[in-house]
Amino acid sequence: MSGDRNQCVLVTGGSGYIGSHTLVELQMAGYDVVAVDNLANSNVASLFKFYIVVCTVPVMPSEKRKSVLVTGGSGYIGSHTVVELYEAGYDVVAVDNLSNSNVEAIRRVEKIVGRPIPFHVMDLVNMSAVEQVFDEHTIDYVIHFAALKSVGDSVFQPLHYYENNIVGLLNLLKVMAARNIKNLVFSSSCTVYGEPQSLPITEGHPIGDCINPYGATKFFAEIILKDVHRSDPSWNIVSLRYFNPIGAHPSGDLGEDPIGVPNNLMPYVSQVAIGQRPHLNVFGSDYDTPDGTGIRDYIHIVDLAQAHITSLRKLDEHCGHKVYNLGTGTGYSVLEIVKAMEKACGKPIPYKLCPRREGDVAVVYADAALAEKELHWKTKFGIDEMCEDQWRWQTKNPHGYGTSKKP
């Protein structure tokens, strides 16, 4: 097209069947394109060949963009949340010590959102490093993911978990308080509930009777945050108790890439399905469940990430200290997940029944009604979509990110 700049076309329903094909023709004809879609009956993966803006939630005007510090930003949940933050109109600063993540995740996020991301390799246990990040950037909110997270490892390395997860949080809170930045979304866990006394689990369920040190670190962190708000009500804090995130970004470019042997079920299942491991070890086949294997509430990683956007809006309401469960409200057993993954990949997944793993409970699933009511958040993806997106990630990235952990 002639002129100083290309003309720009807004395409509504841009990820749909007709819309996505029209995008191709528009770009070939020389137009710039902005696509919007609510993804109610389409898939965002159809758009990743374009440099476009995908709007699934209201986007704030550029003159009002606020900045979010994301700790653990190259991790599984953190990296997906960074994508959602950019698409919702926030600026992001990401930090990570790369102890159980890969800097390539940040590169993939930059590809998806079409812009560079300020990223610092640093450890929250190092107070001076935390202070330096806050000195270099203007921060409005903090989303705190950074933590060691393996239930099994925490049983054998409790001191390491307490130091990393608690000291890191304390350093972060001290630096935030000193700079009068008092808006925090905290990554908690359903492990704070311990052995469920009733199901589904509501936020009113007793907490603290944790059966592993990882869960205990999350419980102590919540107590710390409660005390911080009690001592200074100007703090606004949302603690999100995750159930079991699985799946991957619909593009297949972003997913869970554990260092070493996977501790979580889904990456282990995926590696067996693609032939990297001979079989899946199923820990516990004698639980009081229909098939004897443990039952969990699995939630799509994108649904989980989007809850952090609605949580930031809750902070804007000067909400005080709030706690929410994030889950689907439906439990699936390990063997049901295996069957769903077999459906997604089209091949059998061999497994071996093993003794129970210390620190695991039999059945856990959420009542997330409070998050739906107060955060206006609800899950969109079912178990089949979770497995399909996971398999797309695994086949597209058979060795994960497959690059050096160093920037």
Tab-separated table of C-alpha atoms in Angstrom:
chain	number	residue	atom	x	y	z
A	1	MET	CA	0.000	0.000	0.000
A	2	SER	CA	1.225	3.529	-0.671
A	3	GLY	CA	1.711	6.251	1.941
A	4	ASP	CA	3.817	6.775	5.046
A	5	ARG	CA	2.188	3.967	7.006
A	6	ASN	CA	-0.080	1.015	6.408
A	7	GLN	CA	-3.750	1.366	7.148
A	8	CYS	CA	-4.910	-0.629	10.168
A	9	VAL	CA	-7.927	-2.943	10.266
A	10	LEU	CA	-9.686	-4.056	13.463
A	11	VAL	CA	-10.984	-7.615	13.017
A	12	THR	CA	-13.550	-8.769	15.565
A	13	GLY	CA	-13.753	-12.540	15.954
A	14	GLY	CA	-10.217	-12.630	14.618
A	15	SER	CA	-9.341	-16.086	15.958
A	16	GLY	CA	-12.403	-17.734	14.414
A	17	TYR	CA	-12.555	-19.815	11.246
A	18	ILE	CA	-13.373	-16.980	8.834
A	19	GLY	CA	-11.635	-14.276	10.862
A	20	SER	CA	-8.251	-16.014	11.009
A	21	HIS	CA	-8.230	-16.669	7.263
A	22	THR	CA	-9.162	-13.044	6.627
A	23	LEU	CA	-6.167	-11.947	8.704
A	24	VAL	CA	-3.891	-13.788	6.282
A	25	GLU	CA	-5.360	-12.021	3.278
A	26	LEU	CA	-5.265	-8.617	4.972
A	27	GLN	CA	-1.600	-8.935	5.886
A	28	MET	CA	-0.709	-10.208	2.413
A	29	ALA	CA	-2.499	-7.144	1.019
A	30	GLY	CA	-0.334	-4.860	3.165
A	31	TYR	CA	-2.692	-3.923	5.965
A	32	ASP	CA	-1.795	-3.806	9.648
A	33	VAL	CA	-4.168	-5.853	11.765
A	34	VAL	CA	-5.533	-5.765	15.298
A	35	ALA	CA	-7.631	-8.819	16.197
A	36	VAL	CA	-10.049	-9.184	19.104
A	37	ASP	CA	-11.919	-12.293	20.217
A	38	ASN	CA	-13.512	-13.567	23.438
A	39	LEU	CA	-12.385	-17.131	22.538
A	40	ALA	CA	-15.844	-18.476	23.346
A	41	ASN	CA	-15.792	-20.726	20.268
A	42	SER	CA	-12.283	-20.310	18.880
A	43	ASN	CA	-8.657	-20.882	19.812
A	44	VAL	CA	-5.990	-18.239	20.353
A	45	ALA	CA	-3.376	-20.573	18.842
A	46	SER	CA	-4.630	-19.611	15.369
A	47	LEU	CA	-3.274	-16.102	15.888
A	48	PHE	CA	0.351	-16.709	16.778
A	49	LYS	CA	1.618	-16.395	13.214
A	50	PHE	CA	0.638	-12.732	13.348
A	51	TYR	CA	2.047	-9.734	15.157
A	52	ILE	CA	-1.279	-8.689	16.604
A	53	VAL	CA	-3.035	-7.619	19.744
A	54	VAL	CA	-5.287	-10.320	21.204
A	55	CYS	CA	-7.894	-8.853	23.562
A	56	THR	CA	-9.642	-11.367	25.826
A	57	VAL	CA	-10.010	-9.001	28.804
A	58	PRO	CA	-10.435	-5.215	28.959
A	59	VAL	CA	-7.161	-3.460	28.177
A	60	MET	CA	-6.176	-0.320	30.081
A	61	PRO	CA	-5.314	2.802	28.070
A	62	SER	CA	-1.593	3.233	27.402
A	63	GLU	CA	-1.396	6.429	29.457
A	64	LYS	CA	-2.646	4.502	32.494
A	65	ARG	CA	-0.435	1.419	32.204
A	66	LYS	CA	0.765	0.192	35.570
A	67	SER	CA	3.812	-1.918	36.288
A	68	VAL	CA	3.838	-5.347	37.927
A	69	LEU	CA	6.884	-7.037	39.420
A	70	VAL	CA	6.562	-10.786	38.868
A	71	THR	CA	8.864	-12.910	41.025
A	72	GLY	CA	9.462	-16.379	39.628
A	73	GLY	CA	8.631	-14.865	36.255
A	74	SER	CA	10.329	-17.548	34.152
A	75	GLY	CA	8.584	-20.385	35.973
A	76	TYR	CA	5.603	-22.369	34.772
A	77	ILE	CA	2.861	-20.234	36.336
A	78	GLY	CA	4.864	-17.017	36.281
A	79	SER	CA	5.612	-17.066	32.554
A	80	HIS	CA	1.991	-17.719	31.617
A	81	THR	CA	0.894	-14.915	33.921
A	82	VAL	CA	3.345	-12.492	32.303
A	83	VAL	CA	1.613	-13.153	28.962
A	84	GLU	CA	-1.805	-12.445	30.450
A	85	LEU	CA	-0.526	-9.283	32.153
A	86	TYR	CA	0.773	-7.839	28.888
A	87	GLU	CA	-2.406	-8.739	27.057
A	88	ALA	CA	-4.402	-6.989	29.788
A	89	GLY	CA	-2.362	-3.814	29.372
A	90	TYR	CA	0.138	-3.986	32.227
A	91	ASP	CA	3.877	-3.460	32.019
A	92	VAL	CA	5.955	-6.210	33.628
A	93	VAL	CA	9.321	-6.602	35.304
A	94	ALA	CA	10.231	-10.273	35.822
A	95	VAL	CA	12.803	-11.743	38.205
A	96	ASP	CA	13.887	-15.340	38.801
A	97	ASN	CA	16.910	-17.175	40.209
A	98	LEU	CA	16.496	-19.928	37.562
A	99	SER	CA	16.872	-22.685	40.169
A	100	ASN	CA	13.923	-24.596	38.720
A	101	SER	CA	13.088	-22.678	35.552
A	102	ASN	CA	14.626	-21.657	32.239
A	103	VAL	CA	15.299	-18.186	30.865
A	104	GLU	CA	14.120	-19.432	27.467
A	105	ALA	CA	10.586	-19.139	28.869
A	106	ILE	CA	11.048	-15.367	28.952
A	107	ARG	CA	12.238	-15.399	25.337
A	108	ARG	CA	9.111	-17.339	24.369
A	109	VAL	CA	6.905	-14.873	26.238
A	110	GLU	CA	8.572	-12.025	24.348
A	111	LYS	CA	7.740	-13.808	21.101
A	112	ILE	CA	4.097	-14.213	22.087
A	113	VAL	CA	3.547	-10.640	23.309
A	114	GLY	CA	5.754	-9.053	20.650
A	115	ARG	CA	7.897	-6.928	22.954
A	116	PRO	CA	10.984	-7.220	25.181
A	117	ILE	CA	10.548	-7.940	28.889
A	118	PRO	CA	12.811	-6.468	31.583
A	119	PHE	CA	14.260	-9.550	33.298
A	120	HIS	CA	16.663	-9.897	36.216
A	121	VAL	CA	18.401	-13.066	37.380
A	122	MET	CA	18.378	-12.661	41.148
A	123	ASP	CA	17.506	-14.436	44.391
A	124	LEU	CA	15.010	-12.959	46.841
A	125	VAL	CA	17.112	-14.297	49.714
A	126	ASN	CA	19.666	-11.637	48.699
A	127	MET	CA	18.231	-8.430	50.185
A	128	SER	CA	20.523	-6.078	48.262
A	129	ALA	CA	19.480	-7.681	44.968
A	130	VAL	CA	15.813	-7.153	45.838
A	131	GLU	CA	16.469	-3.511	46.691
A	132	GLN	CA	18.307	-2.991	43.408
A	133	VAL	CA	15.345	-4.189	41.335
A	134	PHE	CA	12.998	-1.792	43.117
A	135	ASP	CA	15.516	1.031	42.693
A	136	GLU	CA	15.762	0.438	38.935
A	137	HIS	CA	12.043	0.164	38.165
A	138	THR	CA	8.785	1.868	39.040
A	139	ILE	CA	6.593	-0.828	40.576
A	140	ASP	CA	2.861	-0.554	41.319
A	141	TYR	CA	2.059	-4.181	42.183
A	142	VAL	CA	3.928	-7.355	43.046
A	143	ILE	CA	2.855	-10.887	42.120
A	144	HIS	CA	4.974	-13.267	44.172
A	145	PHE	CA	5.453	-16.745	42.663
A	146	ALA	CA	9.111	-17.397	43.486
A	147	ALA	CA	9.378	-20.470	45.720
A	148	LEU	CA	10.614	-24.030	45.851
A	149	LYS	CA	7.582	-26.196	45.198
A	150	SER	CA	8.248	-29.945	45.290
A	151	VAL	CA	6.221	-31.688	47.995
A	152	GLY	CA	8.541	-34.695	47.972
A	153	ASP	CA	11.776	-32.706	48.076
A	154	SER	CA	10.466	-30.569	50.916
A	155	VAL	CA	10.134	-33.655	53.122
A	156	PHE	CA	13.857	-34.363	52.724
A	157	GLN	CA	15.082	-30.744	52.611
A	158	PRO	CA	12.839	-28.826	55.039
A	159	LEU	CA	15.426	-26.222	56.076
A	160	HIS	CA	16.175	-25.390	52.450
A	161	TYR	CA	12.462	-24.869	51.806
A	162	TYR	CA	11.918	-22.713	54.889
A	163	GLU	CA	14.917	-20.522	54.081
A	164	ASN	CA	14.018	-19.996	50.439
A	165	ASN	CA	10.252	-19.610	50.733
A	166	ILE	CA	10.026	-17.661	53.995
A	167	VAL	CA	13.183	-15.525	53.952
A	168	GLY	CA	12.521	-14.567	50.335
A	169	LEU	CA	9.012	-13.396	51.233
A	170	LEU	CA	10.242	-11.433	54.262
A	171	ASN	CA	12.871	-9.624	52.199
A	172	LEU	CA	10.299	-8.775	49.559
A	173	LEU	CA	7.832	-7.400	52.120
A	174	LYS	CA	10.505	-5.293	53.825
A	175	VAL	CA	11.568	-3.679	50.557
A	176	MET	CA	7.966	-3.097	49.491
A	177	ALA	CA	7.102	-1.481	52.825
A	178	ALA	CA	10.165	0.766	52.707
A	179	ARG	CA	9.038	2.079	49.307
A	180	ASN	CA	5.342	2.281	50.199
A	181	ILE	CA	4.374	-0.344	47.610
A	182	LYS	CA	1.596	-2.227	49.342
A	183	ASN	CA	-0.248	-4.161	46.629
A	184	LEU	CA	0.569	-7.874	46.593
A	185	VAL	CA	-0.827	-11.025	45.001
A	186	PHE	CA	0.627	-14.074	46.731
A	187	SER	CA	0.951	-17.545	45.248
A	188	SER	CA	-0.340	-19.881	47.949
A	189	SER	CA	-1.449	-23.512	47.697
A	190	CYS	CA	-4.187	-25.947	48.618
A	191	THR	CA	-1.518	-27.778	50.636
A	192	VAL	CA	-2.228	-25.346	53.504
A	193	TYR	CA	-5.402	-27.370	54.171
A	194	GLY	CA	-3.577	-30.612	54.935
A	195	GLU	CA	-5.796	-33.698	54.997
A	196	PRO	CA	-9.287	-32.481	53.973
A	197	GLN	CA	-11.917	-32.641	56.698
A	198	SER	CA	-14.706	-31.987	54.196
A	199	LEU	CA	-15.109	-31.740	50.429
A	200	PRO	CA	-15.184	-29.617	48.389
A	201	ILE	CA	-12.717	-27.432	50.260
A	202	THR	CA	-13.847	-23.870	50.958
A	203	GLU	CA	-11.678	-21.000	52.139
A	204	GLY	CA	-13.185	-21.513	55.602
A	205	HIS	CA	-11.681	-24.992	55.913
A	206	PRO	CA	-9.125	-25.145	58.765
A	207	ILE	CA	-5.537	-24.540	57.681
A	208	GLY	CA	-2.163	-25.249	59.231
A	209	ASP	CA	-2.321	-29.004	59.758
A	210	CYS	CA	0.087	-29.396	56.848
A	211	ILE	CA	1.511	-32.811	56.068
A	212	ASN	CA	4.654	-31.613	54.275
A	213	PRO	CA	7.124	-28.723	54.712
A	214	TYR	CA	6.198	-27.170	51.364
A	215	GLY	CA	2.614	-26.719	52.541
A	216	ALA	CA	3.890	-25.430	55.874
A	217	THR	CA	5.904	-22.694	54.137
A	218	LYS	CA	2.743	-21.522	52.380
A	219	PHE	CA	0.788	-21.626	55.649
A	220	PHE	CA	3.430	-19.592	57.496
A	221	ALA	CA	3.548	-17.140	54.589
A	222	GLU	CA	-0.204	-16.595	54.846
A	223	ILE	CA	0.126	-15.964	58.588
A	224	ILE	CA	2.872	-13.426	57.910
A	225	LEU	CA	0.710	-11.644	55.335
A	226	LYS	CA	-2.258	-11.608	57.690
A	227	ASP	CA	-0.102	-10.042	60.405
A	228	VAL	CA	1.350	-7.482	57.978
A	229	HIS	CA	-2.129	-6.321	57.022
A	230	ARG	CA	-3.303	-6.308	60.636
A	231	SER	CA	-0.391	-4.079	61.616
A	232	ASP	CA	-0.869	-1.763	58.621
A	233	PRO	CA	-4.355	-1.810	56.986
A	234	SER	CA	-3.081	0.230	54.035
A	235	TRP	CA	-1.736	-3.046	52.612
A	236	ASN	CA	-3.875	-4.776	49.975
A	237	ILE	CA	-3.100	-8.483	49.673
A	238	VAL	CA	-4.755	-11.299	47.739
A	239	SER	CA	-3.579	-14.834	48.528
A	240	LEU	CA	-4.520	-17.396	45.886
A	241	ARG	CA	-4.673	-21.020	46.978
A	242	TYR	CA	-3.912	-22.962	43.806
A	243	PHE	CA	-5.056	-26.480	43.295
A	244	ASN	CA	-3.253	-28.345	40.469
A	245	PRO	CA	-2.326	-26.330	37.362
A	246	ILE	CA	-1.674	-28.334	34.202
A	247	GLY	CA	-1.709	-27.758	30.458
A	248	ALA	CA	0.174	-25.194	28.411
A	249	HIS	CA	-0.254	-22.021	26.409
A	250	PRO	CA	-2.444	-22.717	23.345
A	251	SER	CA	0.402	-21.654	21.045
A	252	GLY	CA	2.462	-24.644	22.189
A	253	ASP	CA	5.406	-22.303	22.775
A	254	LEU	CA	5.067	-22.067	26.548
A	255	GLY	CA	4.648	-24.899	29.045
A	256	GLU	CA	5.997	-26.722	32.063
A	257	ASP	CA	9.636	-27.768	31.681
A	258	PRO	CA	10.800	-29.290	34.974
A	259	ILE	CA	14.493	-29.563	35.756
A	260	GLY	CA	15.389	-33.255	36.122
A	261	VAL	CA	12.762	-35.873	36.983
A	262	PRO	CA	9.293	-34.276	37.031
A	263	ASN	CA	7.636	-33.938	40.427
A	264	ASN	CA	4.221	-33.094	39.002
A	265	LEU	CA	1.974	-35.591	37.269
A	266	MET	CA	1.332	-33.999	33.885
A	267	PRO	CA	4.909	-33.427	32.652
A	268	TYR	CA	5.740	-36.968	33.766
A	269	VAL	CA	2.773	-38.373	31.810
A	270	SER	CA	3.773	-36.301	28.781
A	271	GLN	CA	7.363	-37.526	28.819
A	272	VAL	CA	6.147	-41.123	28.930
A	273	ALA	CA	3.714	-40.463	26.072
A	274	ILE	CA	6.439	-39.039	23.865
A	275	GLY	CA	8.809	-41.919	24.648
A	276	GLN	CA	11.358	-40.215	26.892
A	277	ARG	CA	10.486	-42.415	29.877
A	278	PRO	CA	9.441	-46.082	29.841
A	279	HIS	CA	6.440	-45.759	32.144
A	280	LEU	CA	4.633	-43.557	34.638
A	281	ASN	CA	5.072	-44.289	38.330
A	282	VAL	CA	1.664	-43.995	39.987
A	283	PHE	CA	2.279	-43.369	43.681
A	284	GLY	CA	-0.523	-44.995	45.625
A	285	SER	CA	-3.164	-47.398	44.312
A	286	ASP	CA	-4.880	-48.216	47.608
A	287	TYR	CA	-6.510	-44.884	48.420
A	288	ASP	CA	-10.215	-44.815	49.266
A	289	THR	CA	-11.136	-43.644	45.761
A	290	PRO	CA	-13.024	-45.384	42.914
A	291	ASP	CA	-9.846	-46.627	41.187
A	292	GLY	CA	-7.515	-46.476	44.196
A	293	THR	CA	-5.394	-43.592	42.898
A	294	GLY	CA	-5.235	-40.066	44.264
A	295	ILE	CA	-7.767	-37.471	43.145
A	296	ARG	CA	-6.873	-33.838	42.468
A	297	ASP	CA	-8.532	-30.708	41.125
A	298	TYR	CA	-6.693	-29.909	37.878
A	299	ILE	CA	-6.939	-26.395	36.451
A	300	HIS	CA	-5.723	-25.101	33.087
A	301	ILE	CA	-2.655	-22.905	33.456
A	302	VAL	CA	-4.226	-20.109	31.384
A	303	ASP	CA	-7.318	-20.055	33.612
A	304	LEU	CA	-5.026	-19.835	36.625
A	305	ALA	CA	-2.936	-17.054	35.091
A	306	GLN	CA	-6.007	-14.988	34.257
A	307	ALA	CA	-7.079	-15.096	37.914
A	308	HIS	CA	-4.061	-12.923	38.702
A	309	ILE	CA	-5.400	-10.189	36.426
A	310	THR	CA	-8.721	-10.137	38.243
A	311	SER	CA	-6.815	-10.188	41.538
A	312	LEU	CA	-4.969	-6.997	40.584
A	313	ARG	CA	-8.314	-5.355	39.966
A	314	LYS	CA	-9.396	-6.528	43.405
A	315	LEU	CA	-6.357	-4.769	44.877
A	316	ASP	CA	-7.514	-1.572	43.161
A	317	GLU	CA	-10.668	-1.764	45.291
A	318	HIS	CA	-8.515	-1.438	48.452
A	319	CYS	CA	-9.645	-4.908	49.418
A	320	GLY	CA	-7.507	-5.435	52.517
A	321	HIS	CA	-6.422	-9.064	52.916
A	322	LYS	CA	-8.382	-11.609	50.848
A	323	VAL	CA	-7.943	-15.347	50.271
A	324	TYR	CA	-9.379	-17.340	47.351
A	325	ASN	CA	-9.328	-20.930	46.118
A	326	LEU	CA	-8.472	-21.417	42.447
A	327	GLY	CA	-9.763	-24.686	41.037
A	328	THR	CA	-12.499	-26.161	38.878
A	329	GLY	CA	-14.440	-27.883	41.644
A	330	THR	CA	-14.039	-31.254	39.919
A	331	GLY	CA	-11.605	-33.970	40.949
A	332	TYR	CA	-9.884	-36.431	38.607
A	333	SER	CA	-7.872	-39.481	39.614
A	334	VAL	CA	-4.375	-40.185	38.338
A	335	LEU	CA	-5.676	-42.958	36.099
A	336	GLU	CA	-8.409	-40.687	34.727
A	337	ILE	CA	-5.712	-38.185	33.771
A	338	VAL	CA	-3.774	-40.982	32.077
A	339	LYS	CA	-6.869	-41.915	30.033
A	340	ALA	CA	-7.501	-38.279	29.075
A	341	MET	CA	-3.893	-37.916	27.967
A	342	GLU	CA	-4.122	-41.147	25.965
A	343	LYS	CA	-7.098	-39.613	24.170
A	344	ALA	CA	-5.132	-36.433	23.434
A	345	CYS	CA	-1.999	-38.173	22.136
A	346	GLY	CA	-3.693	-41.159	20.509
A	347	LYS	CA	-1.472	-43.798	22.088
A	348	PRO	CA	-1.380	-45.942	25.248
A	349	ILE	CA	0.593	-44.639	28.227
A	350	PRO	CA	2.202	-47.442	30.267
A	351	TYR	CA	2.217	-47.025	34.028
A	352	LYS	CA	3.427	-48.858	37.116
A	353	LEU	CA	1.589	-48.884	40.437
A	354	CYS	CA	3.932	-47.905	43.283
A	355	PRO	CA	3.638	-47.387	47.053
A	356	ARG	CA	2.212	-44.138	48.338
A	357	ARG	CA	4.498	-41.110	48.429
A	358	GLU	CA	5.038	-39.477	51.803
A	359	GLY	CA	3.252	-36.133	52.089
A	360	ASP	CA	0.398	-36.886	49.664
A	361	VAL	CA	-3.313	-36.935	50.520
A	362	ALA	CA	-6.015	-39.076	48.912
A	363	VAL	CA	-8.566	-36.556	47.609
A	364	VAL	CA	-8.453	-32.784	47.173
A	365	TYR	CA	-10.776	-30.560	45.152
A	366	ALA	CA	-11.914	-26.980	45.504
A	367	ASP	CA	-14.974	-24.906	46.059
A	368	ALA	CA	-14.037	-21.816	44.039
A	369	ALA	CA	-17.397	-20.040	44.367
A	370	LEU	CA	-15.879	-17.159	46.320
A	371	ALA	CA	-13.397	-16.355	43.545
A	372	GLU	CA	-16.217	-16.461	41.014
A	373	LYS	CA	-18.306	-14.097	43.145
A	374	GLU	CA	-15.680	-11.582	44.252
A	375	LEU	CA	-13.032	-11.789	41.515
A	376	HIS	CA	-15.548	-12.361	38.694
A	377	TRP	CA	-13.356	-15.247	37.593
A	378	LYS	CA	-14.345	-18.685	36.368
A	379	THR	CA	-12.482	-21.483	34.620
A	380	LYS	CA	-13.075	-21.917	30.887
A	381	PHE	CA	-11.096	-25.039	29.980
A	382	GLY	CA	-12.027	-28.672	30.610
A	383	ILE	CA	-9.786	-31.685	31.127
A	384	ASP	CA	-9.700	-32.561	27.411
A	385	GLU	CA	-8.445	-29.081	26.497
A	386	MET	CA	-5.880	-29.233	29.288
A	387	CYS	CA	-4.478	-32.471	27.878
A	388	GLU	CA	-4.636	-31.305	24.254
A	389	ASP	CA	-2.678	-28.143	25.045
A	390	GLN	CA	-0.207	-30.142	27.120
A	391	TRP	CA	0.346	-32.559	24.253
A	392	ARG	CA	0.784	-29.705	21.760
A	393	TRP	CA	3.503	-28.244	24.000
A	394	GLN	CA	5.199	-31.627	24.450
A	395	THR	CA	5.237	-32.539	20.753
A	396	LYS	CA	6.399	-29.073	19.747
A	397	ASN	CA	9.073	-29.092	22.465
A	398	PRO	CA	10.026	-32.744	23.085
A	399	HIS	CA	13.005	-31.678	25.198
A	400	GLY	CA	11.328	-28.707	26.829
A	401	TYR	CA	12.994	-25.385	26.207
A	402	GLY	CA	16.166	-27.263	25.324
A	403	THR	CA	18.532	-24.371	25.894
A	404	SER	CA	21.008	-23.267	28.520
A	405	LYS	CA	19.488	-21.975	31.725
A	406	LYS	CA	21.826	-18.976	31.567
A	407	PRO	CA	20.676	-15.772	29.822
